[in-house]
Short mmCIF file of C-alpha atoms and ligand atoms in Angstrom, two decimals:
data_model
loop_
_atom_site.label_atom_id
_atom_site.label_comp_id
_atom_site.label_asym_id
_atom_site.label_seq_id
_atom_site.Cartn_x
_atom_site.Cartn_y
_atom_site.Cartn_z
CA MET B 1 38.96 -16.34 13.97
CA LYS B 2 36.83 -15.62 10.96
CA LYS B 3 34.32 -18.15 12.16
CA THR B 4 34.14 -16.54 15.60
CA VAL B 5 33.37 -13.13 14.13
CA TRP B 6 30.70 -14.61 11.94
CA LEU B 7 29.11 -16.40 14.88
CA ALA B 8 29.17 -13.24 16.96
CA ALA B 9 27.48 -11.33 14.16
CA LEU B 10 24.83 -14.02 13.90
CA ALA B 11 24.17 -13.88 17.62
CA LEU B 12 23.72 -10.10 17.49
CA ALA B 13 21.60 -10.07 14.35
CA PRO B 14 18.20 -10.62 16.01
CA LEU B 15 18.87 -7.64 18.28
CA ALA B 16 19.74 -5.45 15.34
CA VAL B 17 16.49 -6.07 13.45
CA GLN B 18 14.23 -6.03 16.48
CA ALA B 19 12.45 -2.70 16.86
CA GLN B 20 13.27 -0.76 19.96
CA GLU B 21 10.63 -0.17 22.59
CA THR B 22 8.65 2.91 21.73
CA THR B 23 6.68 4.86 24.32
CA LEU B 24 3.73 6.89 23.10
CA ARG B 25 2.82 9.99 25.08
CA VAL B 26 -0.94 10.35 25.31
CA VAL B 27 -3.07 13.25 26.51
CA SER B 28 -6.81 13.47 27.00
CA ALA B 29 -9.11 16.38 26.20
CA PHE B 30 -11.40 15.07 28.93
CA ALA B 31 -10.59 15.12 32.62
CA GLU B 32 -9.08 12.07 34.28
CA ASN B 33 -12.10 11.38 36.49
CA THR B 34 -14.53 11.18 33.54
CA THR B 35 -16.12 7.98 32.29
CA TYR B 36 -14.43 8.58 28.93
CA VAL B 37 -10.94 8.37 30.43
CA LYS B 38 -11.84 5.56 32.83
CA ASN B 39 -13.06 3.57 29.85
CA LEU B 40 -9.66 3.94 28.19
CA MET B 41 -7.44 2.92 31.09
CA PRO B 42 -7.91 -0.89 30.97
CA MET B 43 -6.94 -0.86 27.31
CA ILE B 44 -3.74 1.02 28.09
CA GLN B 45 -2.93 -1.49 30.84
CA LYS B 46 -3.53 -4.46 28.54
CA LEU B 47 -1.46 -2.96 25.76
CA ASN B 48 1.39 -2.14 28.13
CA ALA B 49 1.38 -5.68 29.48
CA GLU B 50 1.44 -7.23 26.04
CA GLY B 51 3.76 -4.60 24.59
CA LYS B 52 6.64 -4.93 27.07
CA GLY B 53 9.88 -4.27 25.23
CA ARG B 54 7.96 -3.22 22.09
CA LEU B 55 5.31 -0.58 22.65
CA GLN B 56 4.14 1.33 25.70
CA ILE B 57 1.52 4.00 26.26
CA ASN B 58 2.30 6.69 28.77
CA PHE B 59 -0.85 8.55 29.81
CA ILE B 60 0.23 12.11 30.60
CA GLY B 61 -3.09 13.51 31.76
CA GLY B 62 -6.15 15.55 30.95
CA PRO B 63 -7.00 19.28 30.74
CA LYS B 64 -4.67 20.10 33.62
CA ALA B 65 -1.80 18.95 31.42
CA MET B 66 -3.16 20.64 28.26
CA PRO B 67 -6.21 22.78 27.43
CA PRO B 68 -8.76 20.67 25.49
CA PHE B 69 -8.89 22.94 22.45
CA GLU B 70 -5.09 22.68 22.03
CA VAL B 71 -4.90 18.91 22.06
CA GLY B 72 -5.53 18.48 18.32
CA ASN B 73 -2.75 20.84 17.38
CA ALA B 74 -0.38 19.11 19.80
CA VAL B 75 -1.04 15.82 18.02
CA ARG B 76 -0.71 17.42 14.59
CA THR B 77 2.68 18.91 15.41
CA GLY B 78 3.94 15.94 17.41
CA VAL B 79 4.16 17.73 20.77
CA VAL B 80 2.32 14.62 21.96
CA ASP B 81 2.01 11.33 20.10
CA MET B 82 -1.60 10.48 20.70
CA ALA B 83 -4.80 11.85 22.16
CA LEU B 84 -8.21 10.94 23.41
CA THR B 85 -10.30 13.77 22.04
CA THR B 86 -13.28 14.76 19.91
CA GLY B 87 -13.44 16.42 16.51
CA ALA B 88 -15.28 19.46 17.85
CA PHE B 89 -12.15 20.33 19.81
CA TYR B 90 -9.91 20.59 16.74
CA THR B 91 -12.00 22.34 14.10
CA ASN B 92 -9.21 24.95 14.26
CA ILE B 93 -7.18 22.44 12.22
CA MET B 94 -9.89 21.37 9.78
CA PRO B 95 -13.66 21.83 9.66
CA GLU B 96 -14.13 18.16 8.73
CA ALA B 97 -13.24 17.14 12.30
CA ASP B 98 -16.67 18.13 13.59
CA ALA B 99 -18.51 15.95 11.04
CA LEU B 100 -17.75 12.80 13.03
CA LYS B 101 -20.77 13.74 15.18
CA LEU B 102 -22.98 13.11 12.14
CA THR B 103 -22.39 9.37 11.85
CA GLN B 104 -25.65 7.42 11.93
CA VAL B 105 -23.99 4.02 11.68
CA PRO B 106 -21.53 2.64 14.24
CA HIS B 107 -17.83 3.02 13.58
CA THR B 108 -17.52 -0.77 13.20
CA GLU B 109 -19.75 -0.32 10.13
CA LEU B 110 -17.63 2.58 8.84
CA ARG B 111 -14.64 0.24 8.90
CA LYS B 112 -16.50 -1.91 6.38
CA ASN B 113 -18.13 0.69 4.14
CA GLY B 114 -15.05 2.83 3.48
CA GLY B 115 -15.95 5.53 6.00
CA HIS B 116 -12.95 4.79 8.21
CA ASP B 117 -10.61 4.94 5.21
CA LEU B 118 -12.17 8.22 4.08
CA ILE B 119 -11.65 9.67 7.57
CA ASN B 120 -8.02 8.64 7.42
CA ARG B 121 -7.51 10.11 3.95
CA ILE B 122 -8.79 13.45 5.27
CA TRP B 123 -7.10 13.24 8.68
CA ASN B 124 -3.74 12.28 7.09
CA GLU B 125 -3.90 15.05 4.49
CA LYS B 126 -5.32 17.91 6.51
CA ALA B 127 -4.32 17.23 10.12
CA ASN B 128 -1.19 15.10 9.89
CA MET B 129 -3.10 12.60 12.02
CA GLN B 130 -3.84 8.92 11.91
CA TYR B 131 -7.39 8.27 13.09
CA LEU B 132 -7.03 5.10 15.16
CA GLY B 133 -10.56 4.42 16.26
CA ARG B 134 -13.68 5.57 17.98
CA VAL B 135 -14.14 4.80 21.63
CA ILE B 136 -17.57 6.38 22.17
CA ASP B 137 -20.53 5.56 20.01
CA PHE B 138 -24.29 5.05 20.42
CA THR B 139 -24.53 8.25 22.49
CA PRO B 140 -26.69 11.22 21.46
CA PHE B 141 -26.17 14.84 22.49
CA HIS B 142 -28.85 16.77 24.34
CA LEU B 143 -29.70 20.30 25.30
CA TYR B 144 -29.76 20.82 29.09
CA LEU B 145 -31.44 23.89 30.58
CA THR B 146 -31.92 25.80 33.80
CA LYS B 147 -35.12 27.37 32.42
CA LYS B 148 -38.18 25.79 30.94
CA ILE B 149 -39.12 26.01 27.28
CA ASP B 150 -42.32 24.68 25.73
CA LYS B 151 -41.26 24.78 22.11
CA PRO B 152 -37.91 24.51 20.32
CA ASP B 153 -37.25 28.22 20.57
CA LEU B 154 -34.16 29.38 22.43
CA THR B 155 -34.67 33.09 21.84
CA GLY B 156 -33.35 35.04 24.81
CA LEU B 157 -31.36 32.11 26.19
CA LYS B 158 -27.61 31.93 26.41
CA ILE B 159 -26.29 28.43 25.84
CA ARG B 160 -22.84 26.98 26.35
CA ILE B 161 -21.61 25.30 23.19
CA THR B 162 -18.74 23.75 21.29
CA PRO B 163 -18.76 23.56 17.48
CA VAL B 164 -21.00 20.47 17.85
CA TYR B 165 -24.06 22.56 18.68
CA ARG B 166 -23.23 26.01 17.35
CA GLU B 167 -25.27 26.17 14.14
CA PHE B 168 -28.22 24.21 15.49
CA PHE B 169 -28.68 26.20 18.71
CA GLN B 170 -28.16 29.47 16.86
CA ALA B 171 -30.82 28.45 14.36
CA LEU B 172 -33.16 27.89 17.32
CA GLY B 173 -32.53 31.48 18.37
CA ALA B 174 -29.96 30.99 21.15
CA THR B 175 -27.08 33.26 21.97
CA VAL B 176 -24.11 30.93 22.23
CA MET B 177 -20.91 30.89 24.20
CA GLN B 178 -18.13 28.38 23.63
CA THR B 179 -16.37 26.96 26.66
CA ALA B 180 -14.30 23.93 27.58
CA PRO B 181 -16.16 21.39 29.71
CA GLY B 182 -14.18 22.48 32.78
CA GLU B 183 -15.79 25.93 32.70
CA VAL B 184 -19.43 24.86 32.48
CA TYR B 185 -20.09 24.46 36.21
CA THR B 186 -19.02 27.99 37.06
CA ALA B 187 -20.90 29.41 34.08
CA LEU B 188 -24.10 27.71 35.31
CA GLU B 189 -23.50 28.71 38.91
CA ARG B 190 -23.03 32.35 38.01
CA GLY B 191 -25.99 32.34 35.64
CA VAL B 192 -23.71 33.26 32.74
CA VAL B 193 -25.47 30.54 30.73
CA ASP B 194 -29.01 29.18 30.83
CA GLY B 195 -28.01 25.78 29.56
CA TYR B 196 -25.50 23.72 27.68
CA GLY B 197 -25.05 21.01 25.11
CA TRP B 198 -23.60 17.69 26.25
CA PRO B 199 -24.03 13.96 25.56
CA ILE B 200 -26.69 11.96 27.38
CA ASN B 201 -23.96 10.58 29.64
CA GLY B 202 -21.35 12.25 31.78
CA ILE B 203 -23.03 15.23 33.45
CA PHE B 204 -22.42 13.63 36.87
CA ASP B 205 -18.68 13.56 36.20
CA PHE B 206 -18.80 17.37 36.43
CA ASN B 207 -21.57 17.77 39.04
CA TRP B 208 -23.65 19.70 36.53
CA HIS B 209 -26.77 17.86 37.77
CA GLU B 210 -26.66 20.23 40.74
CA LYS B 211 -27.38 23.15 38.43
CA THR B 212 -29.47 21.47 35.73
CA LYS B 213 -33.28 21.57 35.81
CA PHE B 214 -34.32 20.27 32.39
CA ARG B 215 -33.14 18.00 29.60
CA VAL B 216 -34.66 18.46 26.17
CA ASP B 217 -35.56 15.27 24.32
CA PRO B 218 -34.95 13.93 21.78
CA GLY B 219 -31.18 13.79 21.59
CA PHE B 220 -29.46 14.35 18.28
CA TYR B 221 -26.16 13.45 16.52
CA SER B 222 -23.73 10.92 17.95
CA ALA B 223 -21.13 11.91 20.52
CA GLU B 224 -17.73 11.02 19.18
CA VAL B 225 -14.61 10.50 21.22
CA SER B 226 -11.69 8.91 19.47
CA LEU B 227 -8.01 8.07 19.62
CA VAL B 228 -5.91 10.00 17.13
CA MET B 229 -2.18 9.86 16.58
CA ASN B 230 0.53 12.00 15.03
CA LEU B 231 0.96 10.68 11.48
CA ASP B 232 4.78 10.81 11.44
CA LYS B 233 4.90 8.86 14.69
CA TRP B 234 2.42 6.34 13.29
CA LYS B 235 4.55 5.86 10.18
CA ALA B 236 7.71 5.53 12.26
CA LEU B 237 6.31 2.54 14.15
CA ALA B 238 7.33 -0.91 13.00
CA SER B 239 4.47 -2.88 11.49
CA GLY B 240 4.31 -5.14 14.54
CA GLN B 241 3.90 -2.11 16.80
CA ARG B 242 1.17 -0.73 14.56
CA ASP B 243 -0.61 -4.08 14.60
CA LEU B 244 -0.46 -4.27 18.39
CA LEU B 245 -1.88 -0.77 18.76
CA THR B 246 -4.58 -1.35 16.16
CA LYS B 247 -5.60 -4.63 17.78
CA HIS B 248 -6.15 -2.99 21.16
CA VAL B 249 -8.01 0.01 19.71
CA ILE B 250 -10.31 -2.23 17.70
CA ALA B 251 -10.94 -4.38 20.77
CA LEU B 252 -11.98 -1.28 22.71
CA GLU B 253 -14.11 -0.06 19.83
CA ALA B 254 -15.86 -3.44 19.75
CA GLN B 255 -17.08 -2.72 23.30
CA ASN B 256 -18.84 0.51 22.32
CA ASP B 257 -22.18 -1.23 22.79
CA SER B 258 -21.53 -0.86 26.52
CA TRP B 259 -22.29 2.87 26.21
CA LYS B 260 -25.96 1.98 25.74
CA LYS B 261 -26.05 0.67 29.29
CA VAL B 262 -24.07 3.67 30.62
CA ASN B 263 -26.62 5.93 28.93
CA GLU B 264 -29.63 4.12 30.38
CA ASP B 265 -28.07 4.40 33.83
CA ASP B 266 -27.41 8.11 33.39
CA ILE B 267 -30.97 8.74 32.20
CA ARG B 268 -32.20 7.09 35.39
CA LYS B 269 -29.74 9.03 37.53
CA GLN B 270 -30.80 12.29 35.91
CA LYS B 271 -34.41 11.53 36.78
CA GLU B 272 -33.43 10.67 40.35
CA ALA B 273 -31.53 13.96 40.54
CA GLY B 274 -34.76 15.77 39.71
CA ILE B 275 -33.91 16.73 36.15
CA GLN B 276 -37.17 16.98 34.22
CA THR B 277 -37.44 16.09 30.57
CA ILE B 278 -38.90 18.52 28.09
CA THR B 279 -40.54 16.79 25.16
CA PHE B 280 -42.40 18.07 22.13
CA ASP B 281 -45.29 16.60 20.20
CA ALA B 282 -44.20 13.97 17.68
CA ALA B 283 -44.19 16.28 14.65
CA THR B 284 -42.24 19.01 16.46
CA ALA B 285 -39.77 16.45 17.84
CA LYS B 286 -39.15 15.11 14.34
CA GLN B 287 -38.67 18.63 13.00
CA TYR B 288 -36.21 19.39 15.82
CA TYR B 289 -34.21 16.24 15.14
CA ASP B 290 -34.21 16.59 11.35
CA ARG B 291 -33.28 20.24 11.59
CA ALA B 292 -30.23 19.37 13.69
CA TYR B 293 -28.93 17.14 10.88
CA ASP B 294 -29.99 19.38 7.99
CA ILE B 295 -28.24 22.39 9.49
CA ALA B 296 -25.08 20.47 10.41
CA TRP B 297 -24.72 18.78 7.02
CA ALA B 298 -25.32 22.04 5.17
CA SER B 299 -22.62 23.63 7.29
CA ALA B 300 -20.21 20.68 6.88
CA ILE B 301 -20.62 20.68 3.11
CA LYS B 302 -20.19 24.43 2.91
CA ALA B 303 -17.02 24.22 5.03
CA SER B 304 -15.69 21.27 3.02
CA PRO B 305 -17.13 21.10 -0.50
CA GLN B 306 -14.48 18.49 -1.26
CA TYR B 307 -15.13 15.97 1.52
CA GLY B 308 -18.49 16.98 3.01
CA PRO B 309 -20.61 15.15 0.41
CA GLN B 310 -18.48 12.00 0.63
CA MET B 311 -18.74 11.98 4.41
CA LYS B 312 -22.49 12.46 4.17
CA GLN B 313 -22.82 9.50 1.87
CA LEU B 314 -20.85 7.13 4.07
CA PHE B 315 -21.84 8.42 7.53
CA GLY B 316 -25.60 8.47 6.93
CA LYS B 317 -28.06 5.62 7.35
O1 173 G 1 -19.90 19.51 24.56
C1 173 G 1 -18.73 19.25 24.33
O2 173 G 1 -17.79 19.67 25.00
C2 173 G 1 -18.44 18.37 23.19
O3 173 G 1 -18.32 18.85 22.10
C3 173 G 1 -18.33 16.92 23.41
C4 173 G 1 -18.02 16.07 22.34
C5 173 G 1 -17.94 14.71 22.56
C6 173 G 1 -18.14 14.19 23.83
C7 173 G 1 -18.42 15.03 24.87
C8 173 G 1 -18.52 16.38 24.67
#
């Protein structure tokens, strides 16, 4: 009798210590038809295949499910477990979020130089988030216009922004208006704005090429889109679940080089769509580019005297 009980307990033991399957609810700040979301889907499929019985990702949806500027807060509070989003969309939680645009080395390098750990120290402390990894890199932002300029002076122009571009475009004289990506087309169509900031890739996802006449070169900063997770949920995972998730995020991050090709293709498509490039002489172009960084770092350090200088040291070249 005793022996039977003991054997039964032994047989059940592996079940008792095995972690239950956990499903992570994920939202995206970018629409489902965008390249950013399409780039994520194969990773979710691979993880779900490998994670059967252990860890699953359930992709809830994009801005139709949740407004982009609310996604960060939903992750912070645990309304959702994870998100594909960008720091500019959750500066309402902490100003440091927007500084991820200022990286001048790839995220794979930040994993080695302490930058990734610094991000996580800040994200854990101030946003109750675990920063899992960056899934867009090597992608500058640009200014797109419906009217021509011949010098970096935006006086009299109204430009659609997010926090990414606010200080820089204002310094160039623009009047700015913040909108979610989903509102840009209508704003252009109605002439409410004369241009917008956006990465070098992706304008075709929103049909903005129909309303865009010019792109200003050079680009500046580095478009950042990342996977972030609620910190409590992250801590509640078993180590094997965390390892599985980390492995798949790092594998996706390792493919960020592929954005270079996407960007070349989009530059060609923009040209084919009749979008003209506005360039400046070399000295003016350098001033424009340097000014973008000088203004953004000054603002980041002012907003975060504690972490701004550390981020600058690790994010810069
Ligand atoms: O312009 C934006 O909406 C924005 O801030 C952004 C950030 C990263 C990728 C794409 C857009």
